[in-house]
């Protein structure tokens, strides 16, 4: 079944037409981005620009190329009133739009991996537009307001994984037909896991509950957990989340002494991935609260995030609660 056929069957109600148009154009953008990445080295697109994005991160040539591909494709949908992108400081208002939707996206997540040929992705989130000329505040909606969330993974194969609020489904690009086909119906995250993903080099900066959790994982059968754990760190959130959707696990980018609000961005990384993970039976917390219930303070706001297999997320949230009660 192609993604188009799947969406025709599954999109119902007031949003069916608009979301079909948006997701059809997301699909086009993802195909173009996959080609731009595949051919990056040949086209000389692997370098960095002498510009920085709002995050103070050096922009890669492909960051800008992929951003422009995504913006251009979504403008064609005719349903988008405005967009926010990791690569653009201000909201992008769509002129003369009768669009009913807002798009929040990170066009090339993990872009520092591109020139070392490690998987990268695109992350996107769809919100209802409550204003045909959306201002910044119109984007500041909690993650529970998302209508659609999804990611593209440019890995050993190119995939699109998305939720419209009724479970999570994965589609793989058949390069012979240039069609996305349903390969991962109704993805469910195992409730338990023995695999965690965190950047261990930040250990000394973490708060006590995170150190405590990781210490127990490292103690394995010789400690409280009485089982050995495995570790992964790809430094590409999309790759980590996809692995967790397929085989379980925990992904952690907590707040620490270096970055009080963590590293990842709420609107176009944490919220869409949290919506997907919860729809697949997992959990997603800042340590203190459910990510999807955060009321955003800014369109590029950073947030601590701990997501994955439900029973591990509940355990880690419990460690944070104990720490809070001890204060
Ligand atoms: P670090 C990529 O830059 C990213 O935003 C996520 O995709 C990834 O999980 C994280 O940052 C990697 O961070 O500190 O390990 O480079």
PDB file of C-alpha atoms in Angstrom, residues 189-195 225 227 247-249 309-312:
ATOM      1  CA  UNK A 189       7.545   0.607  21.467  1.00  0.00           C
ATOM      2  CA  UNK A 190       8.356  -2.342  23.808  1.00  0.00           C
ATOM      3  CA  UNK A 191       7.437  -1.281  27.387  1.00  0.00           C
ATOM      4  CA  UNK A 192      10.832  -2.463  28.732  1.00  0.00           C
ATOM      5  CA  UNK A 193      14.359  -2.132  27.413  1.00  0.00           C
ATOM      6  CA  UNK A 194      18.022  -2.748  28.198  1.00  0.00           C
ATOM      7  CA  UNK A 195      19.337  -0.044  25.843  1.00  0.00           C
ATOM      8  CA  UNK A 225      18.730  -3.428  38.032  1.00  0.00           C
ATOM      9  CA  UNK A 227      20.383  -6.927  34.217  1.00  0.00           C
ATOM     10  CA  UNK A 247      13.198  -2.246  19.262  1.00  0.00           C
ATOM     11  CA  UNK A 248      12.671  -0.105  22.378  1.00  0.00           C
ATOM     12  CA  UNK A 249      15.166   1.983  24.339  1.00  0.00           C
ATOM     13  CA  UNK A 309      10.092   2.610  26.630  1.00  0.00           C
ATOM     14  CA  UNK A 310       7.294   3.460  29.053  1.00  0.00           C
ATOM     15  CA  UNK A 311       8.486   1.528  32.122  1.00  0.00           C
ATOM     16  CA  UNK A 312      11.971   3.071  31.948  1.00  0.00           C
TER      17      UNK A 312
END
